[in-house]
Coordinates of C-alpha atoms and ligand atoms in Angstrom, one line a residue:
M1 CA 103.2 -92.1 -123.7
N2 CA 101.2 -95.1 -124.7
N3 CA 97.7 -95.0 -126.4
F4 CA 94.9 -95.3 -123.9
A5 CA 91.1 -95.5 -123.5
Y6 CA 89.5 -92.8 -121.4
Q7 CA 86.2 -93.3 -119.8
K8 CA 84.1 -91.1 -117.3
A9 CA 82.4 -93.4 -114.5
A10 CA 78.9 -92.2 -113.8
D11 CA 78.9 -93.8 -110.2
T12 CA 80.6 -96.3 -108.0
S13 CA 79.5 -99.4 -109.8
D14 CA 80.1 -98.2 -113.0
A15 CA 83.5 -97.3 -111.9
L16 CA 84.2 -100.6 -110.5
H17 CA 82.7 -102.3 -113.6
K18 CA 84.8 -100.1 -116.0
V19 CA 88.1 -100.4 -113.9
A20 CA 87.6 -104.3 -114.5
Q21 CA 87.6 -104.1 -118.1
G22 CA 91.1 -104.8 -119.2
T23 CA 94.5 -105.7 -117.4
A24 CA 96.0 -102.1 -117.4
S25 CA 93.3 -100.2 -115.9
S26 CA 93.7 -97.2 -113.5
F27 CA 91.3 -94.6 -111.8
I28 CA 92.3 -90.9 -112.2
A29 CA 91.1 -88.1 -110.1
G30 CA 93.5 -85.2 -109.6
G31 CA 96.1 -87.1 -111.5
T32 CA 99.1 -85.1 -109.8
N33 CA 101.1 -88.3 -109.3
L34 CA 99.9 -90.6 -112.0
I35 CA 100.6 -88.0 -115.0
D36 CA 104.1 -87.4 -113.6
L37 CA 104.5 -91.3 -113.4
W38 CA 103.3 -91.6 -117.0
K39 CA 105.2 -88.9 -118.4
Y40 CA 108.4 -90.4 -116.9
N41 CA 107.3 -93.8 -118.9
L42 CA 107.1 -95.6 -115.3
V43 CA 103.3 -96.5 -115.8
H44 CA 101.4 -97.4 -118.9
P45 CA 97.6 -97.4 -118.2
E46 CA 95.6 -98.7 -121.3
N47 CA 92.2 -97.9 -119.6
L48 CA 91.8 -94.7 -117.8
I49 CA 88.9 -94.4 -115.5
D50 CA 88.0 -90.7 -114.6
I51 CA 86.1 -90.8 -111.2
N52 CA 85.8 -87.2 -110.8
G53 CA 81.9 -87.2 -111.4
L54 CA 81.3 -89.5 -108.5
R55 CA 79.7 -86.7 -106.3
D56 CA 79.4 -88.9 -103.3
Y57 CA 82.9 -88.7 -102.4
K58 CA 83.2 -84.8 -102.7
S59 CA 82.1 -83.4 -99.2
I60 CA 83.2 -83.8 -95.5
N61 CA 80.5 -84.6 -93.3
K62 CA 80.4 -84.8 -89.5
T63 CA 79.4 -88.3 -88.4
E64 CA 77.2 -89.6 -85.5
D65 CA 80.0 -90.6 -83.5
G66 CA 81.4 -87.0 -83.3
G67 CA 83.9 -87.6 -86.0
L68 CA 84.3 -86.7 -89.5
L69 CA 84.1 -88.3 -93.0
L70 CA 86.4 -86.9 -95.6
G71 CA 85.5 -87.8 -99.3
A72 CA 87.9 -89.1 -101.2
L73 CA 87.5 -86.7 -104.1
V74 CA 87.9 -83.7 -101.8
T75 CA 90.8 -81.7 -102.9
N76 CA 93.6 -81.3 -100.3
S77 CA 93.3 -77.4 -100.2
A78 CA 89.6 -77.7 -99.7
T79 CA 90.2 -80.3 -96.8
A80 CA 93.1 -78.0 -95.2
Y81 CA 90.6 -75.0 -95.3
N82 CA 87.4 -76.9 -94.3
E83 CA 86.0 -75.2 -91.2
H84 CA 85.4 -78.5 -89.2
I85 CA 89.2 -79.5 -90.1
V86 CA 90.7 -76.1 -89.1
E87 CA 88.6 -76.4 -85.8
K88 CA 88.7 -79.9 -84.7
Y89 CA 91.9 -81.3 -86.7
P90 CA 94.2 -78.7 -87.0
L91 CA 97.0 -81.1 -87.2
L92 CA 95.8 -82.3 -90.2
S93 CA 95.3 -79.0 -92.0
K94 CA 98.8 -78.1 -90.8
A95 CA 100.2 -81.0 -92.3
I96 CA 98.5 -80.8 -95.6
L97 CA 99.3 -77.2 -95.9
A98 CA 103.2 -78.2 -95.5
G99 CA 102.9 -80.7 -98.6
A100 CA 103.5 -79.9 -102.4
S101 CA 102.5 -76.5 -103.4
A102 CA 99.3 -74.5 -103.7
Q103 CA 98.6 -75.4 -107.3
I104 CA 99.0 -79.1 -106.7
R105 CA 97.1 -78.9 -103.3
N106 CA 94.2 -77.4 -105.4
S107 CA 94.2 -80.4 -107.8
A108 CA 95.3 -83.4 -105.8
T109 CA 92.5 -85.3 -104.0
N110 CA 92.6 -87.1 -100.7
G111 CA 92.3 -90.5 -102.1
G112 CA 95.2 -89.8 -104.3
N113 CA 97.4 -88.5 -101.4
L114 CA 97.5 -91.8 -100.0
L115 CA 98.3 -93.6 -103.2
Q116 CA 101.2 -91.5 -104.1
K117 CA 104.6 -93.2 -104.8
T118 CA 107.8 -92.5 -103.5
R119 CA 110.3 -89.9 -104.8
C120 CA 113.2 -92.0 -104.8
Y121 CA 115.5 -90.7 -107.5
Y122 CA 116.2 -94.3 -108.8
F123 CA 112.6 -95.2 -108.8
Y124 CA 111.7 -92.2 -111.3
D125 CA 114.9 -92.9 -113.7
A126 CA 113.6 -95.6 -116.0
A127 CA 117.3 -96.2 -117.0
S128 CA 118.1 -97.3 -113.5
P129 CA 117.7 -100.6 -111.9
C130 CA 115.2 -100.7 -109.1
N131 CA 113.3 -103.5 -107.2
K132 CA 110.2 -101.3 -106.5
R133 CA 109.7 -100.5 -110.3
E134 CA 111.1 -104.0 -111.8
P135 CA 111.4 -106.6 -108.9
G136 CA 114.5 -108.5 -109.0
T137 CA 116.7 -105.7 -110.7
G138 CA 118.3 -104.4 -107.6
C139 CA 118.5 -101.3 -105.4
P140 CA 121.1 -98.7 -106.3
A141 CA 120.1 -96.3 -103.5
K142 CA 121.8 -98.6 -100.8
E143 CA 125.2 -97.7 -102.2
G144 CA 124.3 -94.5 -104.1
L145 CA 122.5 -91.3 -103.5
N146 CA 120.5 -91.9 -100.5
R147 CA 119.9 -88.5 -98.6
M148 CA 116.1 -88.6 -98.9
H149 CA 116.1 -92.5 -97.7
A150 CA 114.6 -94.4 -95.0
I151 CA 116.6 -95.0 -91.6
V152 CA 113.8 -97.4 -90.0
G153 CA 111.8 -100.0 -91.6
Y154 CA 113.6 -100.6 -94.8
S155 CA 114.5 -103.9 -96.2
E156 CA 117.5 -105.5 -98.3
D157 CA 115.3 -104.6 -101.4
C158 CA 114.4 -101.3 -100.9
I159 CA 115.2 -98.3 -98.7
A160 CA 112.7 -95.9 -100.0
V161 CA 110.6 -93.5 -98.0
F162 CA 106.7 -92.5 -98.3
P163 CA 106.6 -88.7 -99.3
S164 CA 103.1 -87.8 -97.9
D165 CA 102.6 -85.1 -95.1
M166 CA 98.8 -85.6 -95.0
C167 CA 99.3 -89.2 -94.1
V168 CA 101.6 -88.5 -91.1
A169 CA 98.7 -86.6 -89.6
L170 CA 96.1 -89.0 -90.5
A171 CA 98.4 -91.9 -88.8
A172 CA 98.5 -89.7 -85.8
L173 CA 94.7 -89.3 -85.7
E174 CA 94.1 -93.0 -86.2
A175 CA 92.0 -92.4 -89.4
V176 CA 90.3 -95.3 -91.1
V177 CA 90.5 -95.7 -94.8
N178 CA 86.8 -96.9 -96.4
V179 CA 87.2 -98.6 -99.7
N180 CA 84.8 -100.3 -102.0
G181 CA 85.7 -103.0 -104.8
P182 CA 85.0 -106.4 -106.2
E183 CA 84.4 -107.8 -103.1
G184 CA 82.5 -104.9 -101.6
E185 CA 83.2 -102.4 -99.1
R186 CA 85.7 -102.7 -96.3
K187 CA 87.5 -100.5 -93.6
I188 CA 91.2 -100.4 -93.2
P189 CA 92.8 -99.0 -90.2
F190 CA 95.3 -96.3 -91.1
E191 CA 98.4 -98.0 -89.7
D192 CA 97.6 -101.1 -91.8
F193 CA 97.0 -99.3 -95.0
H194 CA 100.7 -98.6 -96.1
R195 CA 103.3 -101.4 -96.2
L196 CA 106.9 -102.0 -95.2
P197 CA 108.8 -103.0 -98.4
G198 CA 109.9 -106.3 -97.2
N199 CA 110.7 -108.7 -100.2
T200 CA 107.9 -107.0 -102.1
P201 CA 109.0 -103.3 -102.3
H202 CA 106.6 -103.1 -105.5
I203 CA 103.6 -103.2 -103.3
D204 CA 103.2 -99.9 -101.5
N205 CA 99.8 -100.7 -99.9
N206 CA 97.1 -103.2 -98.8
L207 CA 94.5 -102.0 -101.5
A208 CA 93.4 -104.9 -103.5
K209 CA 93.4 -104.9 -107.4
N210 CA 90.5 -102.6 -108.7
E211 CA 89.4 -101.3 -105.2
L212 CA 88.6 -97.6 -105.0
I213 CA 89.1 -95.5 -101.8
T214 CA 85.8 -93.8 -101.2
S215 CA 86.4 -91.9 -98.0
I216 CA 88.6 -91.5 -94.8
S217 CA 87.1 -91.7 -91.3
L218 CA 88.4 -89.3 -88.5
P219 CA 87.6 -90.2 -84.9
K220 CA 86.2 -87.9 -82.3
E221 CA 89.5 -87.1 -80.9
G222 CA 91.5 -84.3 -83.0
F223 CA 94.0 -83.3 -80.5
A224 CA 93.0 -79.6 -81.2
E225 CA 94.3 -78.2 -78.0
N226 CA 97.8 -79.3 -78.2
Y227 CA 99.1 -80.2 -81.5
S228 CA 102.0 -79.7 -83.9
Y229 CA 103.3 -80.7 -87.2
L230 CA 107.1 -80.1 -87.9
K231 CA 108.6 -80.4 -91.5
L232 CA 112.2 -80.5 -92.0
R233 CA 113.3 -80.1 -95.5
D234 CA 116.0 -78.9 -97.8
R235 CA 114.2 -75.8 -98.7
N236 CA 111.0 -74.2 -97.2
S237 CA 108.5 -74.7 -99.7
Y238 CA 107.6 -77.4 -102.5
A239 CA 110.3 -79.9 -101.1
F240 CA 109.8 -83.4 -99.5
A241 CA 110.5 -84.0 -95.8
L242 CA 113.6 -85.1 -94.6
V243 CA 112.2 -85.5 -91.4
S244 CA 108.4 -84.6 -90.4
V245 CA 106.7 -85.1 -87.0
A246 CA 103.0 -84.9 -86.1
T247 CA 102.3 -84.6 -82.6
G248 CA 99.0 -84.5 -80.6
I249 CA 98.8 -84.5 -76.9
K250 CA 95.9 -84.6 -74.2
L251 CA 97.0 -83.1 -70.7
K252 CA 95.5 -83.7 -67.7
D253 CA 96.6 -82.2 -64.3
G254 CA 99.9 -81.1 -66.1
K255 CA 100.8 -84.6 -67.2
I256 CA 100.4 -86.7 -70.5
E257 CA 97.1 -88.5 -70.6
K258 CA 97.1 -89.5 -74.3
I259 CA 99.6 -88.9 -77.1
R260 CA 100.2 -89.6 -80.7
I261 CA 103.9 -89.2 -82.5
V262 CA 104.3 -90.1 -85.8
L263 CA 107.0 -89.4 -88.0
G264 CA 107.4 -88.9 -91.8
G265 CA 110.4 -89.1 -94.3
I266 CA 112.1 -91.7 -92.6
A267 CA 110.3 -95.1 -93.5
H268 CA 108.2 -96.7 -96.1
K269 CA 105.1 -95.7 -94.4
P270 CA 104.3 -93.3 -91.5
W271 CA 106.4 -94.2 -88.6
R272 CA 104.7 -94.8 -85.2
V273 CA 106.2 -96.5 -82.3
T274 CA 103.4 -97.0 -79.7
E275 CA 105.7 -98.1 -77.1
A276 CA 107.2 -94.6 -76.9
E277 CA 103.8 -93.1 -76.5
D278 CA 103.0 -95.7 -73.7
F279 CA 106.1 -94.5 -72.0
L280 CA 104.9 -90.8 -71.8
I281 CA 101.8 -91.7 -70.4
D282 CA 101.5 -89.8 -66.9
K283 CA 104.9 -88.2 -67.3
E284 CA 105.3 -84.4 -67.8
A285 CA 105.8 -83.1 -71.2
N286 CA 109.2 -81.8 -70.9
V287 CA 112.2 -82.2 -72.9
D288 CA 113.8 -85.1 -70.9
N289 CA 110.8 -87.2 -71.6
F290 CA 110.3 -86.3 -75.1
M291 CA 114.1 -87.2 -75.7
A292 CA 113.7 -90.5 -73.9
A293 CA 110.7 -91.2 -76.3
A294 CA 112.5 -90.2 -79.1
E295 CA 115.4 -92.8 -78.1
I296 CA 112.8 -95.4 -78.3
I297 CA 111.4 -94.4 -81.4
L298 CA 114.4 -94.3 -83.1
K299 CA 116.0 -97.5 -81.8
G300 CA 117.7 -99.6 -84.1
A301 CA 117.9 -96.7 -86.7
K302 CA 120.7 -97.0 -89.3
G303 CA 121.7 -94.9 -92.1
F304 CA 123.0 -95.6 -95.5
G305 CA 125.7 -92.8 -95.7
D306 CA 124.2 -89.6 -97.1
N307 CA 121.3 -90.0 -94.7
D308 CA 123.0 -90.7 -91.4
F309 CA 122.4 -87.4 -90.1
K310 CA 118.6 -88.1 -90.0
I311 CA 118.8 -90.2 -87.0
D312 CA 119.8 -87.2 -84.7
L313 CA 117.6 -85.0 -86.8
A314 CA 114.6 -87.2 -86.0
K315 CA 115.4 -87.3 -82.3
R316 CA 115.8 -83.5 -82.1
A317 CA 112.5 -83.0 -84.2
I318 CA 110.4 -85.1 -81.9
V319 CA 111.5 -83.2 -78.9
R320 CA 111.4 -79.7 -80.4
N321 CA 107.5 -80.7 -81.9
G322 CA 106.6 -82.3 -78.5
M323 CA 107.4 -78.8 -76.9
M324 CA 105.8 -76.9 -79.7
A325 CA 102.5 -78.9 -79.2
L326 CA 102.2 -77.5 -75.8
N327 CA 101.9 -74.0 -77.2
P328 CA 99.4 -73.8 -80.1
E329 CA 100.6 -70.2 -80.7
S330 CA 103.9 -71.8 -82.0
Q331 CA 102.0 -73.2 -85.1
R332 CA 101.9 -69.7 -86.3
P333 CA 104.3 -69.0 -89.2
G334 CA 107.8 -68.0 -88.0
A335 CA 107.0 -68.8 -84.3
Q336 CA 109.7 -70.4 -82.2
P337 CA 109.5 -73.5 -80.0
S338 CA 109.6 -72.6 -76.2
L339 CA 112.4 -74.9 -75.6
Ligands
LIG401 FE1 114.1 -98.6 -106.1 FE2 113.5 -98.7 -103.6 FE3 115.9 -98.9 -104.2 FE4 114.6 -96.6 -104.6 S1 115.1 -97.6 -102.6 S2 116.0 -97.6 -105.9 S3 112.4 -97.2 -104.8 S4 114.3 -100.3 -104.7

């Protein structure tokens, strides 16, 4: 590790002032990903700004429009077990608890969850070339070990996936990311927060330099009646998703009135295809219709060898999760889908 300066921020303006000093500055909150990256010699912050003292971002509050405001510094655990989240946004609670380990969730913050880096093996190996770590050096994953990698939304330069579970649910809920920075406050719709790799895979999201995530807004609709989060992985705990699906449904007279389907583990950002959701409106929620929607969502999907299996797995996961969403009881540990 390199030598670095460590400073505690007293409030938002102090944090924004301190982070602007020097070129290699970084905020730190839970630190669960930053410290990993640092120990692997992948980042070298020289000016570390501890924002854990910013009390304004440590609570979860109801908003006047019937939604909820999640402080960026609330831990993932506190969010998952918050009474309002459990009652109104159980999809989010379920997704958070599918991620990482209890110890990590107790330390990781909501803001940090959005900013975590890909877990591509080559990205974490400082001896390997990697366009995301060092632009222009190449992407060994395309011809190498790519079991965990993308099947949609990738580019010639990078086929990595975004690893978060929480963000898959936030995308389904159409959350909004609230940020503050040198140019003032702004709101970023969740679908615009993370980026596809294109020819700039080193840029993961649309947060500007020295901007700070302050909170996440959830709209009124939480899909609390019919929801499901399904995570398929190599082992049942402490593993990243091969494929995950967040589904929220509103039913009316036995037909689908509103639906959100978002996939994780298959792209550089949570993957949502609104064309598939539109297709399902006013249709019955059944296996055939979910399979037709899955074909739309995976249209054009292509594997790189090791990860070819993900295409069929993703389609089946969409169908299974859609059916599980019809029966909230299916969210109990060990419950089986009613296919
Ligand atoms: Fe690097 Fe992306 Fe290729 Fe992985 S997939 S080696 S992160 S460029």
